[in-house]
Amino acid sequence: MSEEKLINALKSTVGEENVIADKSYLAAAEATNYRTNQKIALVVKPGTTEELQACVRIANEYKVPVYPSSRGCNWGYGSRVPVADNSILIELSRMNRITDYNEQLGYVTLEPGVTFQQLFEFLREQKSELILSATGGSTGSSLVGNAIERGIGTGLYADRFSTVCGVEAVLPNGELVASGFGRYGNHTATHVYRWGSGPAIDGLFSQSNFGIVTKLTQWLMKLPEYFQLVAYRLKDNNRLPALIDKLQDMSMSGLVRPTITMYNDFRVLSTVIQYPFHAFTPGKSHPNEVLDYIKTNTPLGALASTWNGEISIRSVSQEHGKVQASIIEQELRPYVDELFVVEISKEEMMETLDNHYKGVTGDRETDALRSYLLRKYIGIPENTPIKQTYWRKRMPIPEQMNPDRDRCGMIWMSPIVPFAGKDIAKAIEIINSVVYKYPFEPAISLQCMTERAINIIGSINWDRDVPGEDEQAEKCYAELNATLKANGFFPYRDTTMGMQMKAEEGIDDPYIRFLSDIKHAIDPNNILAPGRYNII
Amino acid sequence: MSEEKLINALKSTVGEENVIADKSYLAAAEATNYRTNQKIALVVKPGTTEELQACVRIANEYKVPVYPSSRGCNWGYGSRVPVADNSILIELSRMNRITDYNEQLGYVTLEPGVTFQQLFEFLREQKSELILSATGGSTGSSLVGNAIERGIGTGLYADRFSTVCGVEAVLPNGELVASGFGRYGNHTATHVYRWGSGPAIDGLFSQSNFGIVTKLTQWLMKLPEYFQLVAYRLKDNNRLPALIDKLQDMSMSGLVRPTITMYNDFRVLSTVIQYPFHAFTPGKSHPNEVLDYIKTNTPLGALASTWNGEISIRSVSQEHGKVQASIIEQELRPYVDELFVVEISKEEMMETLDNHYKGVTGDRETDALRSYLLRKYIGIPENTPIKQTYWRKRMPIPEQMNPDRDRCGMIWMSPIVPFAGKDIAKAIEIINSVVYKYPFEPAISLQCMTERAINIIGSINWDRDVPGEDEQAEKCYAELNATLKANGFFPYRDTTMGMQMKAEEGIDDPYIRFLSDIKHAIDPNNILAPGRYNII
């Protein structure tokens, strides 16, 4: 039979042990943080680009859909569950080489299987002064995966896709194409100049189904001589618009670089504690009651104000940095309730990086907040952010977290909003008021990555083991998305749930028709991740 | 006959007066700064996007190639001469509206006919604190045209395409498509967030023939509170590699933002004087003799050292700026022969902008260099840079310059090179040694727009009225391009001469095949600028 032939063809390409039909493995791969019905036909794990190209050619021959996944950690967006039913899942975890590294020019070239932890360790082995921009994911997440989904990091290079320089991708026909100057084998500037000559095609391979990215060059920031973090807190949500406008003005004038992050109370608290089930019941208690209780009754509650902000400042000397921080402090203080500045020398940053690498626990730092900020901004990958997925679980947070396995409910709603007080206030008001209608708590961060836009990263968490919560979450998500869109706020990145909702709506606009024309031309058998980002 | 029908169809679309078949007009449009044979069938000037869409649909109906040009000022790259013979030239000069402007968020949305001068005047009328990044072109050049060719400006926003946010383009089938969130009519963030959701398509419309850009949002920088320019000179070319490495290190560490420009002597001199024909003869005198003569015998000669550099520093206060400049000065001084810092207050910048706008001549500034730097970095558009095209003309530079009409020979060779001393030294050595074999002088600028790459903007000038010089220039260009490419240095932007040379080579690689697949899908009649960037 044809299926057997297909399996044999794949086995002879990638090796028997890398074609997986084991039911329990497939079931694990079919699980994400919300309801899905899609089944996975088979899992294939190519070890090289050439093997991957052969797999794609086989998929064309047998006309079966394939769905690539780097490390499968796309939690809250659909993990590694294919958009189309009965796809072959191509896991790229074995393609985990760091193929290029340049300390002077500040870049690394990575395959999709490289994890944040692996890159961190690699940089320490080189005694590098380059740091990675940490993510809100886990140590085992794929940097390439995060970059091509246009995910977000911390600090100056937070808009990760903006600092990608050169993408190599396997096309749906199995050919390998490179963006920029990568097309010329001997070019000296492939990793240092993004656009190349002729049309820039790298953007086509982000958030799409036009190719499987096999290599990507990521620019890395150099540790500054002197580093400061301005941390601030705001108690009253009504003061948010004025603060946002002030921060935007400070960014446009160059007083701060747009490396500003803010977290609401639920976002801060849900990464350190779990829902107080002993005192409250979701849906029966208003989130604000829960908040008040946590803030007054738990030691960690004091950590979170209504809004909690951070600005990072790189400086070339202590004197230079202090002048800048004092202006920032003076300008910002009237707009916030608390403000303090953390100073970190390059020596301390290097020491912390090395200690973490060597497994030395206990920094010389005793202040927990200072330690957290330091680790975060020098690019130490952490699993802390995904603790949030256990916020509403009735089980303790396990040592080895796995939100898919543990049926943690989570979905992201991430609209892009102009960096302007009135727009932010409106979007936040929409999120809070819609989410409060359901038995969920809105966890929100504001990521200001440029002088002009803020990425609102919102999420809700639930317990997939509680009957009815999956359905409630779907309704909440649908209502929130519709309300945000009606007000002109669209997400920067889509969940597979969102893609399926759009598919039902049957969206047809010139942009989608243009992409469809391209898709039909380069993928006539529609084998590569059909339906992803609604491109068919 | 079919041609008459075509003309009538176009006339009824754009109006009789906007379809031009006048021989002298066509002849003028067929002229650029090197030899071309292509004839232009007709010139059409649509006034609106809708008219342009109709023209493109007519071109499909009659299967005639069309070639868009914004303002026709692409001198040294082919001006407005189509790549394919017998094309209809679509001039977009009538589409010159500024359709959006936001002072707080720092952007303008422009049609392709908008000139630098027009935008400058618009901003002054608004009493704006936003400034445009001036170009090496002329006051009458198109900002959209420059941006989609990925041209270069000055200061922080020099890599113009990096600060483009949202492109609207007419596809070869006449449909209108928008990049990013522009596809949603009501999105609040279209002009402030580049990528949108789904694949990023804006890069496809730069340096290509996939669409005619009808609207583009350009981010603009805000005038800083306090501005400094570090100007420096280097006499000995052998010291260039160490200086380049030092500048790169200063950029990576954040001591300077990558807003560094350097000019060689010929580049500086050719914008202020003409070749000293009374004393020398091109081809019979070595360029270095010419240089020595100019440097010692003319008052302006003293302006130019072997390398002449500028670094711009935006600061939030005088104190902050002075601390930074003193560190820069201390670090840079050992690597250069002369160094001085120019300080400019915001008040003076605003006054200079307003004076220029009101036609007040004579700045309060008497120092010519200071005045030049000030005007350049606050975004006053100038025609000075194109004086260079008259370097080798035996006529005086006319009041109204027109390098096409005046048969000024010029071609650009602009390789991207890693921001590293050894690479720059090698590329400069190649340019000088190849050009010195011909009767030309290499004019070179180094544009450091990121921490990682330098754009070497090289050009030669000649007199198209001197028999044989066109041919010599073609040979020089071909040899230089081939030598640079053999050493891994490829141009960031192509000339139509380069495109035709590649067409003869018959390049076939996965990148070109991928683009061809897209081209065939979206332009089955191959009507839009066939051959541009070798996409057929």
Short mmCIF file of N, CA and C in Angstrom, two decimals, chain B residues 17-78:
data_model
loop_
_atom_site.label_atom_id
_atom_site.label_comp_id
_atom_site.label_asym_id
_atom_site.label_seq_id
_atom_site.Cartn_x
_atom_site.Cartn_y
_atom_site.Cartn_z
N GLU B 17 -3.51 64.97 -22.21
CA GLU B 17 -2.24 65.67 -21.99
C GLU B 17 -1.24 64.82 -21.20
N ASN B 18 -1.69 63.72 -20.65
CA ASN B 18 -0.79 62.89 -19.85
C ASN B 18 -0.33 61.62 -20.56
N VAL B 19 -0.58 61.57 -21.84
CA VAL B 19 0.00 60.52 -22.68
C VAL B 19 0.90 61.24 -23.69
N ILE B 20 2.21 61.01 -23.56
CA ILE B 20 3.16 61.82 -24.31
C ILE B 20 3.91 60.98 -25.33
N ALA B 21 3.79 61.39 -26.60
CA ALA B 21 4.51 60.68 -27.65
C ALA B 21 5.51 61.60 -28.33
N ASP B 22 5.61 62.82 -27.80
CA ASP B 22 6.51 63.83 -28.36
C ASP B 22 7.95 63.31 -28.42
N LYS B 23 8.54 63.40 -29.61
CA LYS B 23 9.86 62.79 -29.85
C LYS B 23 10.93 63.35 -28.92
N SER B 24 10.91 64.68 -28.69
CA SER B 24 11.99 65.25 -27.89
C SER B 24 11.83 64.84 -26.42
N TYR B 25 10.58 64.73 -25.98
CA TYR B 25 10.35 64.28 -24.60
C TYR B 25 10.85 62.84 -24.44
N LEU B 26 10.51 62.00 -25.42
CA LEU B 26 10.93 60.60 -25.35
C LEU B 26 12.45 60.50 -25.39
N ALA B 27 13.08 61.31 -26.26
CA ALA B 27 14.54 61.26 -26.37
C ALA B 27 15.18 61.64 -25.05
N ALA B 28 14.64 62.66 -24.40
CA ALA B 28 15.19 63.08 -23.10
C ALA B 28 15.07 61.95 -22.08
N ALA B 29 13.95 61.25 -22.13
CA ALA B 29 13.73 60.17 -21.16
C ALA B 29 14.57 58.94 -21.47
N GLU B 30 15.06 58.86 -22.71
CA GLU B 30 15.90 57.71 -23.09
C GLU B 30 17.37 57.92 -22.73
N ALA B 31 17.70 59.11 -22.17
CA ALA B 31 19.10 59.42 -21.86
C ALA B 31 19.43 59.14 -20.40
N THR B 32 20.53 58.45 -20.20
CA THR B 32 21.05 58.34 -18.84
C THR B 32 22.55 58.64 -18.87
N ASN B 33 23.30 58.21 -17.88
CA ASN B 33 24.68 58.64 -17.75
C ASN B 33 25.69 57.64 -18.30
N TYR B 34 25.16 56.71 -19.07
CA TYR B 34 26.01 55.78 -19.82
C TYR B 34 25.23 55.35 -21.05
N ARG B 35 25.87 54.54 -21.92
CA ARG B 35 25.22 54.16 -23.16
C ARG B 35 24.05 53.21 -22.92
N THR B 36 22.96 53.50 -23.57
CA THR B 36 21.82 52.58 -23.58
C THR B 36 21.23 52.62 -24.97
N ASN B 37 20.56 51.54 -25.35
CA ASN B 37 19.93 51.49 -26.67
C ASN B 37 18.41 51.46 -26.59
N GLN B 38 17.90 51.29 -25.36
CA GLN B 38 16.46 51.09 -25.24
C GLN B 38 15.68 52.33 -25.68
N LYS B 39 14.64 52.07 -26.44
CA LYS B 39 13.71 53.13 -26.85
C LYS B 39 12.48 53.09 -25.94
N ILE B 40 11.87 54.25 -25.79
CA ILE B 40 10.64 54.34 -25.01
C ILE B 40 9.48 54.54 -25.98
N ALA B 41 8.45 53.70 -25.85
CA ALA B 41 7.33 53.76 -26.78
C ALA B 41 6.47 54.99 -26.56
N LEU B 42 6.33 55.32 -25.27
CA LEU B 42 5.31 56.30 -24.89
C LEU B 42 5.54 56.65 -23.43
N VAL B 43 5.12 57.84 -23.04
CA VAL B 43 5.16 58.17 -21.61
C VAL B 43 3.73 58.40 -21.14
N VAL B 44 3.40 57.82 -20.00
CA VAL B 44 2.07 57.99 -19.42
C VAL B 44 2.23 58.52 -18.01
N LYS B 45 1.38 59.48 -17.65
CA LYS B 45 1.47 60.08 -16.31
C LYS B 45 0.15 59.99 -15.58
N PRO B 46 -0.08 58.88 -14.89
CA PRO B 46 -1.32 58.77 -14.11
C PRO B 46 -1.29 59.75 -12.94
N GLY B 47 -2.47 60.19 -12.56
CA GLY B 47 -2.56 61.16 -11.46
C GLY B 47 -2.99 60.54 -10.15
N THR B 48 -3.52 59.34 -10.23
CA THR B 48 -4.01 58.68 -9.01
C THR B 48 -3.70 57.19 -9.08
N THR B 49 -3.85 56.55 -7.93
CA THR B 49 -3.65 55.10 -7.87
C THR B 49 -4.64 54.38 -8.79
N GLU B 50 -5.87 54.87 -8.81
CA GLU B 50 -6.89 54.24 -9.64
C GLU B 50 -6.51 54.34 -11.13
N GLU B 51 -6.02 55.50 -11.52
CA GLU B 51 -5.58 55.65 -12.91
C GLU B 51 -4.41 54.73 -13.22
N LEU B 52 -3.51 54.61 -12.26
CA LEU B 52 -2.36 53.73 -12.46
C LEU B 52 -2.84 52.27 -12.60
N GLN B 53 -3.76 51.87 -11.75
CA GLN B 53 -4.29 50.51 -11.86
C GLN B 53 -4.90 50.27 -13.23
N ALA B 54 -5.63 51.25 -13.72
CA ALA B 54 -6.24 51.12 -15.05
C ALA B 54 -5.16 51.00 -16.12
N CYS B 55 -4.09 51.78 -16.00
CA CYS B 55 -2.99 51.71 -16.99
C CYS B 55 -2.37 50.31 -17.00
N VAL B 56 -2.19 49.75 -15.82
CA VAL B 56 -1.57 48.42 -15.73
C VAL B 56 -2.50 47.37 -16.35
N ARG B 57 -3.79 47.53 -16.16
CA ARG B 57 -4.74 46.59 -16.76
C ARG B 57 -4.71 46.71 -18.29
N ILE B 58 -4.59 47.94 -18.76
CA ILE B 58 -4.49 48.15 -20.22
C ILE B 58 -3.22 47.49 -20.76
N ALA B 59 -2.12 47.65 -20.03
CA ALA B 59 -0.86 47.04 -20.46
C ALA B 59 -1.01 45.52 -20.58
N ASN B 60 -1.75 44.93 -19.67
CA ASN B 60 -2.00 43.49 -19.75
C ASN B 60 -2.84 43.13 -20.97
N GLU B 61 -3.83 43.96 -21.21
CA GLU B 61 -4.71 43.71 -22.34
C GLU B 61 -3.92 43.74 -23.65
N TYR B 62 -3.02 44.72 -23.76
CA TYR B 62 -2.25 44.88 -25.00
C TYR B 62 -0.89 44.18 -24.94
N LYS B 63 -0.62 43.57 -23.79
CA LYS B 63 0.66 42.86 -23.59
C LYS B 63 1.87 43.72 -23.94
N VAL B 64 1.88 44.93 -23.43
CA VAL B 64 3.05 45.81 -23.63
C VAL B 64 3.73 46.05 -22.28
N PRO B 65 5.07 46.08 -22.31
CA PRO B 65 5.75 46.30 -21.04
C PRO B 65 5.64 47.75 -20.56
N VAL B 66 5.48 47.90 -19.26
CA VAL B 66 5.49 49.24 -18.66
C VAL B 66 6.64 49.31 -17.66
N TYR B 67 7.14 50.51 -17.47
CA TYR B 67 8.30 50.70 -16.60
C TYR B 67 8.03 51.93 -15.73
N PRO B 68 7.89 51.74 -14.43
CA PRO B 68 7.56 52.89 -13.57
C PRO B 68 8.79 53.69 -13.19
N SER B 69 8.61 54.98 -13.06
CA SER B 69 9.67 55.88 -12.58
C SER B 69 9.00 56.92 -11.70
N SER B 70 9.62 57.19 -10.56
CA SER B 70 9.00 58.17 -9.66
C SER B 70 9.30 59.58 -10.12
N ARG B 71 10.59 59.96 -10.06
CA ARG B 71 11.00 61.30 -10.46
C ARG B 71 12.12 61.25 -11.49
N GLY B 72 12.59 60.04 -11.81
CA GLY B 72 13.59 59.91 -12.87
C GLY B 72 15.00 60.30 -12.49
N CYS B 73 15.26 60.44 -11.19
CA CYS B 73 16.58 60.94 -10.76
C CYS B 73 17.53 59.82 -10.33
N ASN B 74 17.36 58.65 -10.88
CA ASN B 74 18.22 57.53 -10.48
C ASN B 74 19.54 57.58 -11.27
N TRP B 75 20.20 58.75 -11.18
CA TRP B 75 21.43 58.99 -11.95
C TRP B 75 22.54 58.02 -11.57
N GLY B 76 23.24 57.60 -12.59
CA GLY B 76 24.35 56.67 -12.34
C GLY B 76 23.89 55.24 -12.15
N TYR B 77 22.57 55.05 -12.10
CA TYR B 77 21.99 53.71 -12.02
C TYR B 77 21.11 53.41 -13.23
N GLY B 78 20.90 54.42 -14.08
CA GLY B 78 20.07 54.20 -15.26
C GLY B 78 18.94 55.21 -15.41
#
